[in-house]
Amino acid sequence: MKILFLANRVPYPPYRGDKLKIFNLARRLKDRHELHLLTFAQTQEDLSYKAELEKIFKEVHFIYLPKWKSALYCLQGVWSSKPLQVLYFQSAVMQREMDALISKYNYDAVHVQHLRMSPYLAKRKDIPRILDLPDAFSLYWERRKLVKRGLLRTLFENIEQGRVLKYEAILKEYNMALACSSEDIAYLEKIHHTNNIRLLPNGVDLETFATRSHDYIHNTTILFTGNMDYAPNVDAVGYFTETILPLIRLKCPGVKFIIAGQRPVPKVTALANDHVIVTGFVKDLAATYNSASVVVAPLRFGAGTQNKVLEAMAMGVPVVCSNIGFGGLGIKSGEGAIMQTDPTAFANSVIELLSDEGMRRKVGGNGVNVIKTRFDWDIIAGTLEGYFKEVASK
């Protein structure tokens, strides 16, 4: 098949969620299909990755959209009914380039990444199109309302939520839409009264995050990973440090909490002290996971599934997480991750794991089995391949 991937960001280097998914899926499909990429480049550094991407895609096309121009689009569209994240990525140049490529190559299918890119192909009924959301943004905003915010932020986010909820119905214009968890699919089907949504989970690269004979003896390191300018992660580490960690330290005074992730905002770096370590960007994240005794994911809002949970499970490191994203894993509490919503119960589960090597080994081992059978990118790429064939045959 000849397939076009339409992406909102350059999928290299594969360090963040939206880049990770496209990179890993395409890398596994490239030997069986002819893949093309059309994407926005927001920096000069983005433009430098063309050679790397050409190892995967036969053709790579960049549309340069600097961040200042995206910000201007948002300001100009302040009275628009479109969500700001859609306005941020609007471009007449992108539309023209996409239309030209489709006319030239007559693709068998187009993979459209994110709600942000959905306007570009919503009306093209002449070509098979899949919209990969990857999660339910309306659910994300609904959950965010549960976290206390300032008056102006509350006003802004309520407006954006209303716009997203209305605009998200665009998924019905596509031959098929994808979400990364059954929880998100159920929510979207209920809200938008549609049955064209299918499951495409987030995955784990088992070459990078392979089990490394994890040492279950050490019990002094709690780890959180993620992009540390992402609002759910910023909120999560603040909440954990201020509310949950003090409860843990009453029983485990020698424990250290490591916050590992690129671009930590001042609110995150301010958390650092003698027992809270903020690392910034970590090149070998797998080694960081392997050094952890327990990984935590105490998110209070968000949607989809959490890569940090999947990666830790793949490496056999036990996880304690909130309900955010847990339902989409389709596992029972203890099968790699223990789910807790109450802060005291969350702290107690971490304490139990730190205090019991056998429990760490059992929960961690369960996680490895789950990932290998359900969340390997090789399996997920095969699922996407089936979806491409399905929409192309109609």
mmCIF file of C-alpha atoms in Angstrom:
data_model
loop_
_atom_site.group_PDB
_atom_site.id
_atom_site.type_symbol
_atom_site.label_atom_id
_atom_site.label_comp_id
_atom_site.label_asym_id
_atom_site.label_seq_id
_atom_site.Cartn_x
_atom_site.Cartn_y
_atom_site.Cartn_z
ATOM 1 C CA MET A 1 0.000 0.000 0.000
ATOM 2 C CA LYS A 2 0.979 3.628 -0.484
ATOM 3 C CA ILE A 3 0.211 5.485 2.755
ATOM 4 C CA LEU A 4 0.525 9.144 3.745
ATOM 5 C CA PHE A 5 1.120 10.081 7.379
ATOM 6 C CA LEU A 6 -0.098 13.617 8.163
ATOM 7 C CA ALA A 7 1.492 14.672 11.472
ATOM 8 C CA ASN A 8 1.313 17.783 13.613
ATOM 9 C CA ARG A 9 4.943 17.515 14.755
ATOM 10 C CA VAL A 10 8.148 16.097 13.300
ATOM 11 C CA PRO A 11 8.238 12.523 14.681
ATOM 12 C CA TYR A 12 11.926 12.664 15.560
ATOM 13 C CA PRO A 13 13.621 12.313 17.950
ATOM 14 C CA PRO A 14 10.957 10.002 19.429
ATOM 15 C CA TYR A 15 10.935 11.453 22.960
ATOM 16 C CA ARG A 16 7.322 12.530 23.431
ATOM 17 C CA GLY A 17 3.956 10.853 23.000
ATOM 18 C CA ASP A 18 2.839 12.185 19.625
ATOM 19 C CA LYS A 19 6.335 11.698 18.153
ATOM 20 C CA LEU A 20 6.811 8.266 19.701
ATOM 21 C CA LYS A 21 3.696 6.772 18.180
ATOM 22 C CA ILE A 22 4.220 7.806 14.559
ATOM 23 C CA PHE A 23 7.917 6.891 14.658
ATOM 24 C CA ASN A 24 7.392 3.415 16.093
ATOM 25 C CA LEU A 25 4.424 2.527 13.913
ATOM 26 C CA ALA A 26 6.062 3.719 10.699
ATOM 27 C CA ARG A 27 9.363 2.006 11.497
ATOM 28 C CA ARG A 28 7.533 -1.319 11.618
ATOM 29 C CA LEU A 29 5.439 -0.770 8.489
ATOM 30 C CA LYS A 30 8.147 0.596 6.189
ATOM 31 C CA ASP A 31 9.342 -2.768 4.852
ATOM 32 C CA ARG A 32 5.842 -3.820 3.741
ATOM 33 C CA HIS A 33 4.431 -0.521 2.475
ATOM 34 C CA GLU A 34 5.518 2.720 0.808
ATOM 35 C CA LEU A 35 5.221 5.448 3.440
ATOM 36 C CA HIS A 36 5.202 9.219 2.918
ATOM 37 C CA LEU A 37 5.286 11.884 5.640
ATOM 38 C CA LEU A 38 3.838 15.398 5.609
ATOM 39 C CA THR A 39 4.367 17.317 8.821
ATOM 40 C CA PHE A 40 4.860 20.717 10.380
ATOM 41 C CA ALA A 41 8.376 21.750 11.375
ATOM 42 C CA GLN A 42 8.420 24.387 14.097
ATOM 43 C CA THR A 43 12.162 24.933 14.494
ATOM 44 C CA GLN A 44 15.340 24.834 12.418
ATOM 45 C CA GLU A 45 16.326 21.783 14.455
ATOM 46 C CA ASP A 46 13.189 20.005 13.224
ATOM 47 C CA LEU A 47 14.324 20.579 9.637
ATOM 48 C CA SER A 48 17.655 18.888 10.366
ATOM 49 C CA TYR A 49 15.974 15.518 11.002
ATOM 50 C CA LYS A 50 14.916 14.928 7.397
ATOM 51 C CA ALA A 51 17.740 12.452 6.697
ATOM 52 C CA GLU A 52 16.804 10.353 9.738
ATOM 53 C CA LEU A 53 13.153 10.262 8.716
ATOM 54 C CA GLU A 54 14.047 9.303 5.143
ATOM 55 C CA LYS A 55 15.338 6.004 6.569
ATOM 56 C CA ILE A 56 11.670 5.210 7.284
ATOM 57 C CA PHE A 57 9.616 7.288 4.831
ATOM 58 C CA LYS A 58 10.209 7.219 1.068
ATOM 59 C CA GLU A 59 9.269 10.892 0.915
ATOM 60 C CA VAL A 60 9.402 13.494 3.700
ATOM 61 C CA HIS A 61 7.730 16.894 3.296
ATOM 62 C CA PHE A 62 8.049 19.690 5.865
ATOM 63 C CA ILE A 63 5.842 22.761 6.187
ATOM 64 C CA TYR A 64 7.700 25.326 8.271
ATOM 65 C CA LEU A 65 5.420 26.853 10.903
ATOM 66 C CA PRO A 66 7.373 28.751 13.576
ATOM 67 C CA LYS A 67 5.781 29.035 16.974
ATOM 68 C CA TRP A 68 5.329 32.807 16.713
ATOM 69 C CA LYS A 69 3.162 32.342 13.645
ATOM 70 C CA SER A 70 1.063 29.684 15.413
ATOM 71 C CA ALA A 71 0.584 32.064 18.343
ATOM 72 C CA LEU A 72 -0.561 34.754 15.909
ATOM 73 C CA TYR A 73 -3.130 32.370 14.406
ATOM 74 C CA CYS A 74 -4.503 31.767 17.904
ATOM 75 C CA LEU A 75 -4.773 35.498 18.604
ATOM 76 C CA GLN A 76 -6.510 36.136 15.289
ATOM 77 C CA GLY A 77 -8.975 33.353 16.003
ATOM 78 C CA VAL A 78 -9.836 34.383 19.559
ATOM 79 C CA TRP A 79 -13.516 34.738 18.595
ATOM 80 C CA SER A 80 -13.513 31.552 16.538
ATOM 81 C CA SER A 81 -15.465 28.474 17.591
ATOM 82 C CA LYS A 82 -12.428 26.287 16.860
ATOM 83 C CA PRO A 83 -10.260 25.041 19.764
ATOM 84 C CA LEU A 84 -6.991 26.918 20.164
ATOM 85 C CA GLN A 85 -4.988 23.754 19.507
ATOM 86 C CA VAL A 86 -6.647 23.498 16.075
ATOM 87 C CA LEU A 87 -6.060 27.183 15.331
ATOM 88 C CA TYR A 88 -2.419 26.735 16.381
ATOM 89 C CA PHE A 89 -1.833 24.306 13.494
ATOM 90 C CA GLN A 90 -3.945 25.927 10.768
ATOM 91 C CA SER A 91 -2.067 26.684 7.551
ATOM 92 C CA ALA A 92 -3.141 27.374 3.978
ATOM 93 C CA VAL A 93 0.315 26.213 2.857
ATOM 94 C CA MET A 94 -0.219 22.843 4.544
ATOM 95 C CA GLN A 95 -3.628 22.473 2.877
ATOM 96 C CA ARG A 96 -2.190 23.181 -0.571
ATOM 97 C CA GLU A 97 0.727 20.791 -0.095
ATOM 98 C CA MET A 98 -1.508 18.004 1.147
ATOM 99 C CA ASP A 99 -3.927 18.415 -1.754
ATOM 100 C CA ALA A 100 -1.020 18.376 -4.229
ATOM 101 C CA LEU A 101 0.467 15.189 -2.761
ATOM 102 C CA ILE A 102 -2.878 13.395 -2.815
ATOM 103 C CA SER A 103 -3.413 14.373 -6.455
ATOM 104 C CA LYS A 104 0.094 13.235 -7.398
ATOM 105 C CA TYR A 105 0.262 9.896 -5.584
ATOM 106 C CA ASN A 106 -3.320 8.641 -5.242
ATOM 107 C CA TYR A 107 -2.666 7.169 -1.791
ATOM 108 C CA ASP A 108 -4.406 3.978 -0.675
ATOM 109 C CA ALA A 109 -4.972 5.544 2.755
ATOM 110 C CA VAL A 110 -4.046 8.585 4.850
ATOM 111 C CA HIS A 111 -3.268 8.486 8.567
ATOM 112 C CA VAL A 112 -4.185 11.827 10.169
ATOM 113 C CA GLN A 113 -2.576 12.371 13.550
ATOM 114 C CA HIS A 114 -4.476 14.235 16.231
ATOM 115 C CA LEU A 115 -7.604 16.373 16.409
ATOM 116 C CA ARG A 116 -5.296 19.273 15.542
ATOM 117 C CA MET A 117 -4.831 17.987 11.981
ATOM 118 C CA SER A 118 -8.406 16.823 11.418
ATOM 119 C CA PRO A 119 -9.599 19.853 9.363
ATOM 120 C CA TYR A 120 -7.213 19.092 6.508
ATOM 121 C CA LEU A 121 -8.987 15.928 5.368
ATOM 122 C CA ALA A 122 -12.419 16.079 6.984
ATOM 123 C CA LYS A 123 -14.180 16.749 3.678
ATOM 124 C CA ARG A 124 -12.064 14.543 1.394
ATOM 125 C CA LYS A 125 -14.539 11.717 0.943
ATOM 126 C CA ASP A 126 -12.674 10.597 -2.182
ATOM 127 C CA ILE A 127 -9.806 9.005 -0.239
ATOM 128 C CA PRO A 128 -9.704 6.499 2.677
ATOM 129 C CA ARG A 129 -8.796 8.387 5.860
ATOM 130 C CA ILE A 130 -8.117 7.364 9.449
ATOM 131 C CA LEU A 131 -8.105 9.958 12.255
ATOM 132 C CA ASP A 132 -5.838 8.891 15.141
ATOM 133 C CA LEU A 133 -6.921 11.109 18.040
ATOM 134 C CA PRO A 134 -4.997 9.415 20.078
ATOM 135 C CA ASP A 135 -7.100 10.044 23.211
ATOM 136 C CA ALA A 136 -10.381 11.758 24.058
ATOM 137 C CA PHE A 137 -9.546 15.449 24.507
ATOM 138 C CA SER A 138 -13.051 16.193 25.727
ATOM 139 C CA LEU A 139 -12.483 13.667 28.527
ATOM 140 C CA TYR A 140 -9.127 15.302 29.318
ATOM 141 C CA TRP A 141 -10.801 18.697 29.784
ATOM 142 C CA GLU A 142 -13.681 17.206 31.755
ATOM 143 C CA ARG A 143 -11.236 15.679 34.233
ATOM 144 C CA ARG A 144 -9.138 18.829 34.416
ATOM 145 C CA LYS A 145 -12.127 20.683 35.874
ATOM 146 C CA LEU A 146 -11.830 18.493 38.986
ATOM 147 C CA VAL A 147 -8.462 20.075 39.877
ATOM 148 C CA LYS A 148 -8.592 23.449 41.646
ATOM 149 C CA ARG A 149 -7.513 26.346 39.399
ATOM 150 C CA GLY A 150 -7.450 30.132 39.470
ATOM 151 C CA LEU A 151 -10.442 32.149 38.245
ATOM 152 C CA LEU A 152 -8.923 33.269 34.922
ATOM 153 C CA ARG A 153 -7.524 29.819 34.146
ATOM 154 C CA THR A 154 -10.876 28.247 34.989
ATOM 155 C CA LEU A 155 -12.655 30.648 32.633
ATOM 156 C CA PHE A 156 -10.202 30.014 29.792
ATOM 157 C CA GLU A 157 -10.219 26.232 30.200
ATOM 158 C CA ASN A 158 -14.011 26.053 30.376
ATOM 159 C CA ILE A 159 -14.203 27.932 27.062
ATOM 160 C CA GLU A 160 -11.623 25.624 25.472
ATOM 161 C CA GLN A 161 -13.424 22.550 26.798
ATOM 162 C CA GLY A 162 -16.665 23.666 25.171
ATOM 163 C CA ARG A 163 -14.897 24.260 21.874
ATOM 164 C CA VAL A 164 -13.142 20.873 21.967
ATOM 165 C CA LEU A 165 -16.313 18.997 22.837
ATOM 166 C CA LYS A 166 -18.167 20.525 19.888
ATOM 167 C CA TYR A 167 -15.299 20.299 17.414
ATOM 168 C CA GLU A 168 -14.396 16.725 18.313
ATOM 169 C CA ALA A 169 -17.512 15.555 16.445
ATOM 170 C CA ILE A 170 -15.408 15.983 13.297
ATOM 171 C CA LEU A 171 -14.279 12.399 13.902
ATOM 172 C CA LYS A 172 -17.570 11.286 12.334
ATOM 173 C CA GLU A 173 -16.397 12.705 8.986
ATOM 174 C CA TYR A 174 -13.641 10.090 8.795
ATOM 175 C CA ASN A 175 -13.841 6.497 7.569
ATOM 176 C CA MET A 176 -12.436 5.448 10.918
ATOM 177 C CA ALA A 177 -11.224 7.122 14.103
ATOM 178 C CA LEU A 178 -8.774 5.633 16.593
ATOM 179 C CA ALA A 179 -8.282 6.081 20.336
ATOM 180 C CA CYS A 180 -5.712 4.452 22.584
ATOM 181 C CA SER A 181 -7.986 3.012 25.273
ATOM 182 C CA SER A 182 -11.375 1.365 25.582
ATOM 183 C CA GLU A 183 -12.203 3.936 28.266
ATOM 184 C CA ASP A 184 -11.713 6.781 25.784
ATOM 185 C CA ILE A 185 -13.684 4.977 23.078
ATOM 186 C CA ALA A 186 -16.670 4.443 25.370
ATOM 187 C CA TYR A 187 -16.643 8.127 26.322
ATOM 188 C CA LEU A 188 -16.387 9.337 22.706
ATOM 189 C CA GLU A 189 -19.115 6.987 21.495
ATOM 190 C CA LYS A 190 -21.447 8.200 24.226
ATOM 191 C CA ILE A 191 -20.738 11.902 23.716
ATOM 192 C CA HIS A 192 -20.713 11.943 19.910
ATOM 193 C CA HIS A 193 -23.175 9.117 19.134
ATOM 194 C CA THR A 194 -20.910 7.295 16.701
ATOM 195 C CA ASN A 195 -19.651 3.763 16.129
ATOM 196 C CA ASN A 196 -16.669 4.409 13.838
ATOM 197 C CA ILE A 197 -14.027 4.461 16.616
ATOM 198 C CA ARG A 198 -11.561 1.602 16.980
ATOM 199 C CA LEU A 199 -8.800 0.772 19.457
ATOM 200 C CA LEU A 200 -5.122 1.435 18.734
ATOM 201 C CA PRO A 201 -3.209 1.271 22.026
ATOM 202 C CA ASN A 202 -0.042 3.096 22.859
ATOM 203 C CA GLY A 203 2.879 0.721 22.791
ATOM 204 C CA VAL A 204 6.362 0.074 24.087
ATOM 205 C CA ASP A 205 9.553 -0.404 22.100
ATOM 206 C CA LEU A 206 10.800 -3.653 23.623
ATOM 207 C CA GLU A 207 14.218 -3.125 22.066
ATOM 208 C CA THR A 208 14.699 0.047 24.120
ATOM 209 C CA PHE A 209 12.658 -0.880 27.192
ATOM 210 C CA ALA A 210 13.683 -4.508 27.514
ATOM 211 C CA THR A 211 13.797 -6.238 30.886
ATOM 212 C CA ARG A 212 17.357 -5.822 32.177
ATOM 213 C CA SER A 213 17.469 -8.358 35.010
ATOM 214 C CA HIS A 214 15.972 -5.717 37.256
ATOM 215 C CA ASP A 215 17.472 -5.645 40.762
ATOM 216 C CA TYR A 216 14.561 -5.968 43.179
ATOM 217 C CA ILE A 217 16.804 -5.719 46.247
ATOM 218 C CA HIS A 218 17.108 -1.911 46.366
ATOM 219 C CA ASN A 219 14.133 -0.094 47.913
ATOM 220 C CA THR A 220 15.008 3.579 48.198
ATOM 221 C CA THR A 221 14.153 5.148 44.828
ATOM 222 C CA ILE A 222 10.741 6.375 43.632
ATOM 223 C CA LEU A 223 10.627 7.577 40.034
ATOM 224 C CA PHE A 224 8.304 9.753 37.942
ATOM 225 C CA THR A 225 9.015 10.287 34.249
ATOM 226 C CA GLY A 226 7.460 12.486 31.565
ATOM 227 C CA ASN A 227 7.694 15.789 29.750
ATOM 228 C CA MET A 228 7.857 18.256 32.599
ATOM 229 C CA ASP A 229 6.181 21.141 30.806
ATOM 230 C CA TYR A 230 3.014 19.052 30.280
ATOM 231 C CA ALA A 231 0.263 20.259 32.623
ATOM 232 C CA PRO A 232 -0.910 16.837 33.949
ATOM 233 C CA ASN A 233 2.702 15.888 34.766
ATOM 234 C CA VAL A 234 3.445 19.230 36.451
ATOM 235 C CA ASP A 235 0.333 18.873 38.578
ATOM 236 C CA ALA A 236 1.116 15.224 39.376
ATOM 237 C CA VAL A 237 4.632 15.783 40.738
ATOM 238 C CA GLY A 238 3.498 18.779 42.787
ATOM 239 C CA TYR A 239 0.603 16.798 44.235
ATOM 240 C CA PHE A 240 2.822 13.788 44.980
ATOM 241 C CA THR A 241 5.619 15.828 46.574
ATOM 242 C CA GLU A 242 3.322 17.904 48.756
ATOM 243 C CA THR A 243 0.636 15.371 49.699
ATOM 244 C CA ILE A 244 1.801 11.769 49.239
ATOM 245 C CA LEU A 245 5.590 11.781 49.673
ATOM 246 C CA PRO A 246 5.480 13.090 53.282
ATOM 247 C CA LEU A 247 3.289 10.105 54.217
ATOM 248 C CA ILE A 248 5.777 7.717 52.609
ATOM 249 C CA ARG A 249 8.756 9.318 54.342
ATOM 250 C CA LEU A 250 7.178 8.737 57.740
ATOM 251 C CA LYS A 251 7.735 4.999 57.201
ATOM 252 C CA CYS A 252 10.617 5.164 54.693
ATOM 253 C CA PRO A 253 12.694 8.212 55.694
ATOM 254 C CA GLY A 254 15.623 7.355 53.418
ATOM 255 C CA VAL A 255 13.618 7.304 50.186
ATOM 256 C CA LYS A 256 14.400 9.650 47.308
ATOM 257 C CA PHE A 257 11.924 10.880 44.689
ATOM 258 C CA ILE A 258 13.380 11.398 41.203
ATOM 259 C CA ILE A 259 11.539 13.537 38.636
ATOM 260 C CA ALA A 260 13.036 12.689 35.240
ATOM 261 C CA GLY A 261 11.926 14.476 32.095
ATOM 262 C CA GLN A 262 12.781 17.202 29.631
ATOM 263 C CA ARG A 263 11.909 20.886 29.916
ATOM 264 C CA PRO A 264 11.017 21.108 33.636
ATOM 265 C CA VAL A 265 9.120 24.350 34.277
ATOM 266 C CA PRO A 266 10.008 26.544 37.288
ATOM 267 C CA LYS A 267 7.127 25.058 39.264
ATOM 268 C CA VAL A 268 8.851 21.657 38.940
ATOM 269 C CA THR A 269 12.446 22.742 39.549
ATOM 270 C CA ALA A 270 11.271 24.504 42.721
ATOM 271 C CA LEU A 271 10.377 21.079 44.177
ATOM 272 C CA ALA A 272 14.040 20.008 44.348
ATOM 273 C CA ASN A 273 15.571 19.468 47.797
ATOM 274 C CA ASP A 274 17.722 16.891 49.595
ATOM 275 C CA HIS A 275 15.272 14.061 48.863
ATOM 276 C CA VAL A 276 13.590 15.294 45.638
ATOM 277 C CA ILE A 277 15.810 15.264 42.536
ATOM 278 C CA VAL A 278 14.817 17.012 39.281
ATOM 279 C CA THR A 279 17.048 15.673 36.502
ATOM 280 C CA GLY A 280 15.850 17.445 33.355
ATOM 281 C CA PHE A 281 16.330 15.568 30.075
ATOM 282 C CA VAL A 282 17.529 11.971 30.418
ATOM 283 C CA LYS A 283 19.061 10.354 27.332
ATOM 284 C CA ASP A 284 18.936 6.753 28.563
ATOM 285 C CA LEU A 285 15.496 6.611 30.137
ATOM 286 C CA ALA A 286 15.587 2.813 30.254
ATOM 287 C CA ALA A 287 18.582 2.920 32.616
ATOM 288 C CA THR A 288 16.712 5.394 34.818
ATOM 289 C CA TYR A 289 13.715 3.061 35.029
ATOM 290 C CA ASN A 290 16.026 0.172 35.867
ATOM 291 C CA SER A 291 17.495 2.108 38.791
ATOM 292 C CA ALA A 292 14.051 2.732 40.326
ATOM 293 C CA SER A 293 12.462 0.678 43.081
ATOM 294 C CA VAL A 294 8.928 1.909 42.315
ATOM 295 C CA VAL A 295 7.544 4.102 39.542
ATOM 296 C CA VAL A 296 4.622 6.385 40.382
ATOM 297 C CA ALA A 297 2.034 8.029 38.126
ATOM 298 C CA PRO A 298 -0.269 10.038 40.423
ATOM 299 C CA LEU A 299 -2.010 11.971 37.632
ATOM 300 C CA ARG A 300 -5.193 13.789 38.598
ATOM 301 C CA PHE A 301 -6.351 14.622 35.080
ATOM 302 C CA GLY A 302 -5.664 13.461 31.544
ATOM 303 C CA ALA A 303 -6.927 10.794 29.150
ATOM 304 C CA GLY A 304 -5.625 7.837 27.169
ATOM 305 C CA THR A 305 -2.901 5.644 28.644
ATOM 306 C CA GLN A 306 0.377 6.764 30.191
ATOM 307 C CA ASN A 307 3.650 5.877 28.443
ATOM 308 C CA LYS A 308 5.470 6.084 31.767
ATOM 309 C CA VAL A 309 3.317 3.246 33.111
ATOM 310 C CA LEU A 310 3.772 1.060 30.028
ATOM 311 C CA GLU A 311 7.549 1.591 29.896
ATOM 312 C CA ALA A 312 8.044 0.808 33.577
ATOM 313 C CA MET A 313 5.898 -2.325 33.277
ATOM 314 C CA ALA A 314 7.932 -3.463 30.261
ATOM 315 C CA MET A 315 11.088 -3.293 32.355
ATOM 316 C CA GLY A 316 9.594 -5.162 35.285
ATOM 317 C CA VAL A 317 9.471 -2.162 37.609
ATOM 318 C CA PRO A 318 6.339 -2.092 39.807
ATOM 319 C CA VAL A 319 4.054 0.913 39.353
ATOM 320 C CA VAL A 320 1.566 2.701 41.589
ATOM 321 C CA CYS A 321 -0.774 4.907 39.575
ATOM 322 C CA SER A 322 -4.014 6.834 39.791
ATOM 323 C CA ASN A 323 -7.136 5.928 37.864
ATOM 324 C CA ILE A 324 -6.126 8.240 34.982
ATOM 325 C CA GLY A 325 -5.332 5.924 32.104
ATOM 326 C CA PHE A 326 -5.540 2.775 34.215
ATOM 327 C CA GLY A 327 -8.947 1.746 32.876
ATOM 328 C CA GLY A 328 -7.567 1.771 29.353
ATOM 329 C CA LEU A 329 -4.919 -0.815 30.220
ATOM 330 C CA GLY A 330 -7.510 -3.539 30.620
ATOM 331 C CA ILE A 331 -5.710 -5.073 33.598
ATOM 332 C CA LYS A 332 -6.477 -5.768 37.231
ATOM 333 C CA SER A 333 -4.725 -3.792 39.957
ATOM 334 C CA GLY A 334 -1.462 -5.583 40.672
ATOM 335 C CA GLU A 335 -0.845 -6.829 37.127
ATOM 336 C CA GLY A 336 2.174 -4.585 36.789
ATOM 337 C CA ALA A 337 0.468 -1.512 38.220
ATOM 338 C CA ILE A 338 -1.434 -0.940 41.457
ATOM 339 C CA MET A 339 -4.240 1.604 41.109
ATOM 340 C CA GLN A 340 -5.063 3.969 43.961
ATOM 341 C CA THR A 341 -7.025 7.223 43.988
ATOM 342 C CA ASP A 342 -6.913 8.227 47.665
ATOM 343 C CA PRO A 343 -3.578 9.856 48.660
ATOM 344 C CA THR A 344 -3.230 7.807 51.851
ATOM 345 C CA ALA A 345 -3.973 4.562 50.016
ATOM 346 C CA PHE A 346 -1.528 5.587 47.283
ATOM 347 C CA ALA A 347 1.190 6.208 49.877
ATOM 348 C CA ASN A 348 0.455 2.898 51.610
ATOM 349 C CA SER A 349 0.798 0.951 48.345
ATOM 350 C CA VAL A 350 4.179 2.558 47.691
ATOM 351 C CA ILE A 351 5.253 1.774 51.272
ATOM 352 C CA GLU A 352 4.145 -1.864 50.880
ATOM 353 C CA LEU A 353 6.192 -2.234 47.712
ATOM 354 C CA LEU A 354 9.262 -0.574 49.226
ATOM 355 C CA SER A 355 8.979 -2.855 52.251
ATOM 356 C CA ASP A 356 8.516 -6.153 50.416
ATOM 357 C CA GLU A 357 11.008 -7.414 47.820
ATOM 358 C CA GLY A 358 8.755 -10.353 46.943
ATOM 359 C CA MET A 359 5.851 -8.025 46.207
ATOM 360 C CA ARG A 360 8.024 -5.807 44.001
ATOM 361 C CA ARG A 361 9.180 -8.885 42.094
ATOM 362 C CA LYS A 362 5.642 -10.269 41.655
ATOM 363 C CA VAL A 363 4.010 -7.005 40.514
ATOM 364 C CA GLY A 364 6.949 -6.234 38.227
ATOM 365 C CA GLY A 365 6.902 -9.679 36.644
ATOM 366 C CA ASN A 366 3.175 -9.416 35.997
ATOM 367 C CA GLY A 367 3.787 -6.162 34.151
ATOM 368 C CA VAL A 368 6.361 -7.711 31.816
ATOM 369 C CA ASN A 369 3.888 -10.423 30.804
ATOM 370 C CA VAL A 370 1.132 -7.889 30.074
ATOM 371 C CA ILE A 371 3.366 -5.708 27.878
ATOM 372 C CA LYS A 372 4.815 -8.565 25.849
ATOM 373 C CA THR A 373 1.388 -9.936 24.952
ATOM 374 C CA ARG A 374 -0.560 -6.709 24.389
ATOM 375 C CA PHE A 375 1.546 -3.549 24.116
ATOM 376 C CA ASP A 376 4.499 -4.471 21.888
ATOM 377 C CA TRP A 377 4.714 -1.966 18.988
ATOM 378 C CA ASP A 378 5.070 -4.902 16.585
ATOM 379 C CA ILE A 379 1.597 -6.120 17.574
ATOM 380 C CA ILE A 380 0.083 -2.632 17.437
ATOM 381 C CA ALA A 381 1.593 -1.877 14.019
ATOM 382 C CA GLY A 382 -0.049 -5.054 12.741
ATOM 383 C CA THR A 383 -3.383 -3.797 14.082
ATOM 384 C CA LEU A 384 -2.976 -0.466 12.280
ATOM 385 C CA GLU A 385 -2.032 -2.295 9.089
ATOM 386 C CA GLY A 386 -5.326 -4.173 9.317
ATOM 387 C CA TYR A 387 -7.223 -0.897 9.734
ATOM 388 C CA PHE A 388 -5.517 0.559 6.629
ATOM 389 C CA LYS A 389 -6.560 -2.477 4.588
ATOM 390 C CA GLU A 390 -10.113 -2.230 5.945
ATOM 391 C CA VAL A 391 -10.683 1.410 4.984
ATOM 392 C CA ALA A 392 -8.881 1.003 1.634
ATOM 393 C CA SER A 393 -11.134 -1.892 0.628
ATOM 394 C CA LYS A 394 -14.402 0.037 1.075
#
